[in-house]
């Protein structure tokens, strides 16, 4: 049981800690909206990680075989979504800067916490890297068929908790960043940097 718990925590942090395009977007969204919205978005990412950990743990070899033919289309779809989000963020920031308006919670209307959760859940589910990562861990351990259901559950829960704790930390950082950047110029720079990083990471997904 302890081994499954430790393995789940290590696996969860292993997939969550490298900050990619989704993590960058999470920080940027929280900085522009609120901590509550960012926390819901963070839980959306963690839910996707937990679901993929569950699929990989239960499915094992069969999941890896089914996903192999669709890895490329999924990667392209994920990159397209991230590029669209990056472009939208940059265009919105430039438009607001030219209008000399501060980004507020009502102009434009920020996503609701529920919408943020569902959006980040969908974005993360589009990325097949997560399930491939968990499948590799499970298959590499050589114990995919011998692990008891209770231990599988502990592994999945631990992976979810690890991912959630890291994503919530990113959201907290985004909230602090939003408080520090109160001027329109600071928010413009932040949005453009975020969009640039997301674009680079999205391009790297398909190259």
mmCIF file of C-alpha atoms in Angstrom:
data_model
loop_
_atom_site.group_PDB
_atom_site.id
_atom_site.type_symbol
_atom_site.label_atom_id
_atom_site.label_comp_id
_atom_site.label_asym_id
_atom_site.label_seq_id
_atom_site.Cartn_x
_atom_site.Cartn_y
_atom_site.Cartn_z
ATOM 1 C CA UNK A 1 0.000 0.000 0.000
ATOM 2 C CA UNK A 2 2.772 2.414 0.946
ATOM 3 C CA UNK A 3 4.639 1.555 -2.234
ATOM 4 C CA UNK A 4 1.556 2.335 -4.340
ATOM 5 C CA UNK A 5 1.110 5.658 -2.496
ATOM 6 C CA UNK A 6 4.718 6.707 -3.029
ATOM 7 C CA UNK A 7 4.650 5.570 -6.657
ATOM 8 C CA UNK A 8 1.470 7.565 -7.297
ATOM 9 C CA UNK A 9 2.897 10.730 -5.713
ATOM 10 C CA UNK A 10 6.127 10.428 -7.692
ATOM 11 C CA UNK A 11 4.205 9.802 -10.915
ATOM 12 C CA UNK A 12 1.841 12.713 -10.300
ATOM 13 C CA UNK A 13 4.612 15.192 -9.637
ATOM 14 C CA UNK A 14 6.631 13.775 -12.505
ATOM 15 C CA UNK A 15 3.943 14.682 -15.046
ATOM 16 C CA UNK A 16 2.836 17.937 -13.355
ATOM 17 C CA UNK A 17 6.041 19.726 -12.375
ATOM 18 C CA UNK A 18 7.429 20.413 -15.889
ATOM 19 C CA UNK A 19 5.523 23.614 -16.702
ATOM 20 C CA UNK A 20 4.333 23.441 -20.296
ATOM 21 C CA UNK A 21 1.796 25.359 -22.330
ATOM 22 C CA UNK A 22 -1.143 24.382 -20.106
ATOM 23 C CA UNK A 23 0.694 25.434 -16.954
ATOM 24 C CA UNK A 24 1.629 28.742 -18.549
ATOM 25 C CA UNK A 25 -1.964 29.353 -19.556
ATOM 26 C CA UNK A 26 -3.115 28.476 -16.029
ATOM 27 C CA UNK A 27 -0.831 31.092 -14.469
ATOM 28 C CA UNK A 28 -1.871 33.690 -17.045
ATOM 29 C CA UNK A 29 -5.590 33.006 -16.590
ATOM 30 C CA UNK A 30 -5.374 33.276 -12.808
ATOM 31 C CA UNK A 31 -3.428 36.535 -13.073
ATOM 32 C CA UNK A 32 -6.165 38.006 -15.273
ATOM 33 C CA UNK A 33 -9.162 36.716 -13.328
ATOM 34 C CA UNK A 34 -9.238 35.434 -9.743
ATOM 35 C CA UNK A 35 -7.733 32.809 -7.493
ATOM 36 C CA UNK A 36 -11.053 30.950 -7.385
ATOM 37 C CA UNK A 37 -11.153 30.642 -11.165
ATOM 38 C CA UNK A 38 -7.516 29.570 -11.249
ATOM 39 C CA UNK A 39 -8.060 26.932 -8.591
ATOM 40 C CA UNK A 40 -10.955 25.424 -10.536
ATOM 41 C CA UNK A 41 -8.839 25.402 -13.686
ATOM 42 C CA UNK A 42 -6.027 23.716 -11.744
ATOM 43 C CA UNK A 43 -8.412 21.014 -10.553
ATOM 44 C CA UNK A 44 -9.463 20.478 -14.171
ATOM 45 C CA UNK A 45 -5.863 19.681 -15.093
ATOM 46 C CA UNK A 46 -5.469 17.406 -12.071
ATOM 47 C CA UNK A 47 -8.709 15.585 -12.910
ATOM 48 C CA UNK A 48 -7.425 14.816 -16.404
ATOM 49 C CA UNK A 49 -4.145 13.539 -14.936
ATOM 50 C CA UNK A 50 -6.090 11.348 -12.511
ATOM 51 C CA UNK A 51 -8.319 9.981 -15.257
ATOM 52 C CA UNK A 52 -5.337 9.138 -17.445
ATOM 53 C CA UNK A 53 -3.588 7.497 -14.480
ATOM 54 C CA UNK A 54 -6.701 5.383 -13.948
ATOM 55 C CA UNK A 55 -6.941 4.454 -17.633
ATOM 56 C CA UNK A 56 -3.272 3.548 -17.803
ATOM 57 C CA UNK A 57 -3.365 1.558 -14.575
ATOM 58 C CA UNK A 58 -6.454 -0.448 -15.521
ATOM 59 C CA UNK A 59 -5.849 -0.710 -19.262
ATOM 60 C CA UNK A 60 -2.100 -1.272 -19.365
ATOM 61 C CA UNK A 61 -0.909 -2.698 -22.657
ATOM 62 C CA UNK A 62 -4.326 -2.510 -24.331
ATOM 63 C CA UNK A 63 -4.525 1.260 -23.778
ATOM 64 C CA UNK A 64 -1.065 1.831 -25.208
ATOM 65 C CA UNK A 65 -1.925 -0.203 -28.307
ATOM 66 C CA UNK A 66 -5.195 1.644 -28.924
ATOM 67 C CA UNK A 67 -3.641 5.083 -28.515
ATOM 68 C CA UNK A 68 -0.618 4.523 -30.721
ATOM 69 C CA UNK A 69 -2.419 5.151 -34.069
ATOM 70 C CA UNK A 70 -4.044 8.393 -32.852
ATOM 71 C CA UNK A 71 -1.108 10.001 -31.068
ATOM 72 C CA UNK A 72 -0.268 12.261 -33.998
ATOM 73 C CA UNK A 73 -3.841 13.565 -34.572
ATOM 74 C CA UNK A 74 -4.235 14.189 -30.852
ATOM 75 C CA UNK A 75 -0.950 16.069 -30.723
ATOM 76 C CA UNK A 76 -2.005 18.266 -33.647
ATOM 77 C CA UNK A 77 -5.407 18.933 -32.070
ATOM 78 C CA UNK A 78 -3.826 19.863 -28.765
ATOM 79 C CA UNK A 79 -1.319 22.169 -30.472
ATOM 80 C CA UNK A 80 -4.104 23.839 -32.475
ATOM 81 C CA UNK A 81 -6.138 24.556 -29.347
ATOM 82 C CA UNK A 82 -3.133 26.000 -27.527
ATOM 83 C CA UNK A 83 -2.183 28.167 -30.517
ATOM 84 C CA UNK A 84 -5.735 29.517 -30.680
ATOM 85 C CA UNK A 85 -5.673 30.340 -26.970
ATOM 86 C CA UNK A 86 -2.293 32.051 -27.329
ATOM 87 C CA UNK A 87 -3.499 34.150 -30.269
ATOM 88 C CA UNK A 88 -6.725 35.090 -28.496
ATOM 89 C CA UNK A 89 -4.854 36.111 -25.349
ATOM 90 C CA UNK A 90 -2.395 38.260 -27.271
ATOM 91 C CA UNK A 91 -5.066 39.955 -29.399
ATOM 92 C CA UNK A 92 -7.233 40.703 -26.371
ATOM 93 C CA UNK A 93 -4.304 42.190 -24.461
ATOM 94 C CA UNK A 94 -3.248 44.400 -27.386
ATOM 95 C CA UNK A 95 -6.820 45.591 -27.977
ATOM 96 C CA UNK A 96 -7.272 46.533 -24.332
ATOM 97 C CA UNK A 97 -3.896 48.248 -24.209
ATOM 98 C CA UNK A 98 -4.741 50.379 -27.217
ATOM 99 C CA UNK A 99 -8.038 51.308 -25.627
ATOM 100 C CA UNK A 100 -6.110 52.292 -22.468
ATOM 101 C CA UNK A 101 -8.308 50.128 -20.269
ATOM 102 C CA UNK A 102 -7.343 47.968 -17.331
ATOM 103 C CA UNK A 103 -8.326 44.341 -17.430
ATOM 104 C CA UNK A 104 -11.208 43.955 -14.989
ATOM 105 C CA UNK A 105 -13.392 41.070 -14.011
ATOM 106 C CA UNK A 106 -16.264 42.345 -16.078
ATOM 107 C CA UNK A 107 -14.595 43.593 -19.269
ATOM 108 C CA UNK A 108 -14.463 41.200 -20.966
ATOM 109 C CA UNK A 109 -16.416 38.779 -18.788
ATOM 110 C CA UNK A 110 -13.957 36.252 -17.353
ATOM 111 C CA UNK A 111 -14.739 32.549 -17.542
ATOM 112 C CA UNK A 112 -16.746 31.199 -14.635
ATOM 113 C CA UNK A 113 -14.984 28.737 -12.302
ATOM 114 C CA UNK A 114 -17.050 25.884 -13.772
ATOM 115 C CA UNK A 115 -16.153 26.886 -17.325
ATOM 116 C CA UNK A 116 -12.485 27.193 -16.391
ATOM 117 C CA UNK A 117 -12.568 23.696 -14.888
ATOM 118 C CA UNK A 118 -14.154 22.161 -17.979
ATOM 119 C CA UNK A 119 -11.862 24.073 -20.357
ATOM 120 C CA UNK A 120 -8.679 22.921 -18.665
ATOM 121 C CA UNK A 121 -10.015 19.400 -18.304
ATOM 122 C CA UNK A 122 -10.620 19.303 -22.053
ATOM 123 C CA UNK A 123 -7.271 20.862 -22.963
ATOM 124 C CA UNK A 124 -5.377 18.368 -20.814
ATOM 125 C CA UNK A 125 -7.360 15.387 -22.076
ATOM 126 C CA UNK A 126 -6.360 16.323 -25.635
ATOM 127 C CA UNK A 127 -2.717 15.730 -24.775
ATOM 128 C CA UNK A 128 -1.854 12.025 -25.160
ATOM 129 C CA UNK A 129 1.523 12.497 -23.473
ATOM 130 C CA UNK A 130 -0.056 12.043 -20.053
ATOM 131 C CA UNK A 131 -1.591 8.638 -20.675
ATOM 132 C CA UNK A 132 1.541 7.449 -22.484
ATOM 133 C CA UNK A 133 3.570 8.571 -19.472
ATOM 134 C CA UNK A 134 1.414 6.673 -16.986
ATOM 135 C CA UNK A 135 1.178 3.622 -19.241
ATOM 136 C CA UNK A 136 4.972 3.531 -19.490
ATOM 137 C CA UNK A 137 5.264 3.657 -15.701
ATOM 138 C CA UNK A 138 2.751 0.875 -15.183
ATOM 139 C CA UNK A 139 4.156 -1.370 -17.904
ATOM 140 C CA UNK A 140 7.729 -0.608 -16.923
ATOM 141 C CA UNK A 141 7.091 -1.750 -13.378
ATOM 142 C CA UNK A 142 6.146 -5.185 -14.693
ATOM 143 C CA UNK A 143 3.319 -5.370 -12.182
ATOM 144 C CA UNK A 144 0.332 -4.211 -14.173
ATOM 145 C CA UNK A 145 -1.444 -7.564 -13.824
ATOM 146 C CA UNK A 146 -0.440 -8.372 -10.237
ATOM 147 C CA UNK A 147 -1.442 -5.138 -8.494
ATOM 148 C CA UNK A 148 -4.610 -5.377 -6.439
ATOM 149 C CA UNK A 149 -7.533 -3.025 -7.164
ATOM 150 C CA UNK A 150 -7.055 -1.259 -3.814
ATOM 151 C CA UNK A 151 -3.425 -0.523 -4.613
ATOM 152 C CA UNK A 152 -4.431 0.697 -8.075
ATOM 153 C CA UNK A 153 -6.909 3.056 -6.433
ATOM 154 C CA UNK A 154 -4.247 4.369 -4.043
ATOM 155 C CA UNK A 155 -1.872 4.939 -6.959
ATOM 156 C CA UNK A 156 -4.475 6.889 -8.944
ATOM 157 C CA UNK A 157 -5.575 8.972 -5.940
ATOM 158 C CA UNK A 158 -1.975 9.790 -5.036
ATOM 159 C CA UNK A 159 -1.244 10.833 -8.622
ATOM 160 C CA UNK A 160 -4.312 13.106 -8.582
ATOM 161 C CA UNK A 161 -3.344 14.681 -5.249
ATOM 162 C CA UNK A 162 0.226 15.311 -6.406
ATOM 163 C CA UNK A 163 -0.925 16.891 -9.655
ATOM 164 C CA UNK A 164 -3.592 18.973 -7.892
ATOM 165 C CA UNK A 165 -1.147 20.318 -5.299
ATOM 166 C CA UNK A 166 1.268 21.466 -7.995
ATOM 167 C CA UNK A 167 -1.395 22.977 -10.238
ATOM 168 C CA UNK A 168 -2.911 24.832 -7.264
ATOM 169 C CA UNK A 169 0.546 26.192 -6.470
ATOM 170 C CA UNK A 170 0.779 27.504 -10.046
ATOM 171 C CA UNK A 171 -2.646 29.122 -9.662
ATOM 172 C CA UNK A 172 -1.508 30.767 -6.430
ATOM 173 C CA UNK A 173 1.534 32.128 -8.238
ATOM 174 C CA UNK A 174 -0.726 33.497 -10.945
ATOM 175 C CA UNK A 175 -2.886 35.249 -8.340
ATOM 176 C CA UNK A 176 0.172 36.896 -6.798
ATOM 177 C CA UNK A 177 1.359 37.920 -10.253
ATOM 178 C CA UNK A 178 -2.024 39.488 -10.983
ATOM 179 C CA UNK A 179 -1.844 41.574 -7.829
ATOM 180 C CA UNK A 180 1.669 42.741 -8.647
ATOM 181 C CA UNK A 181 0.820 43.793 -12.213
ATOM 182 C CA UNK A 182 -1.913 46.352 -11.737
ATOM 183 C CA UNK A 183 -1.109 48.598 -14.692
ATOM 184 C CA UNK A 184 -2.178 48.103 -18.285
ATOM 185 C CA UNK A 185 1.418 47.914 -19.491
ATOM 186 C CA UNK A 186 2.376 45.200 -17.014
ATOM 187 C CA UNK A 187 -0.642 43.115 -17.942
ATOM 188 C CA UNK A 188 0.103 43.577 -21.644
ATOM 189 C CA UNK A 189 3.683 42.344 -21.213
ATOM 190 C CA UNK A 190 2.537 39.372 -19.139
ATOM 191 C CA UNK A 191 -0.098 38.359 -21.684
ATOM 192 C CA UNK A 192 2.321 38.628 -24.606
ATOM 193 C CA UNK A 193 5.025 36.631 -22.826
ATOM 194 C CA UNK A 194 2.492 33.966 -21.904
ATOM 195 C CA UNK A 195 1.198 33.755 -25.482
ATOM 196 C CA UNK A 196 4.733 33.508 -26.852
ATOM 197 C CA UNK A 197 5.668 30.683 -24.483
ATOM 198 C CA UNK A 198 2.439 28.818 -25.279
ATOM 199 C CA UNK A 199 3.087 29.180 -29.015
ATOM 200 C CA UNK A 200 6.630 27.842 -28.763
ATOM 201 C CA UNK A 201 5.559 24.891 -26.644
ATOM 202 C CA UNK A 202 2.620 24.091 -28.936
ATOM 203 C CA UNK A 203 4.895 24.089 -31.985
ATOM 204 C CA UNK A 204 7.336 21.775 -30.213
ATOM 205 C CA UNK A 205 4.518 19.287 -29.616
ATOM 206 C CA UNK A 206 4.214 18.586 -33.341
ATOM 207 C CA UNK A 207 7.847 18.909 -34.438
#
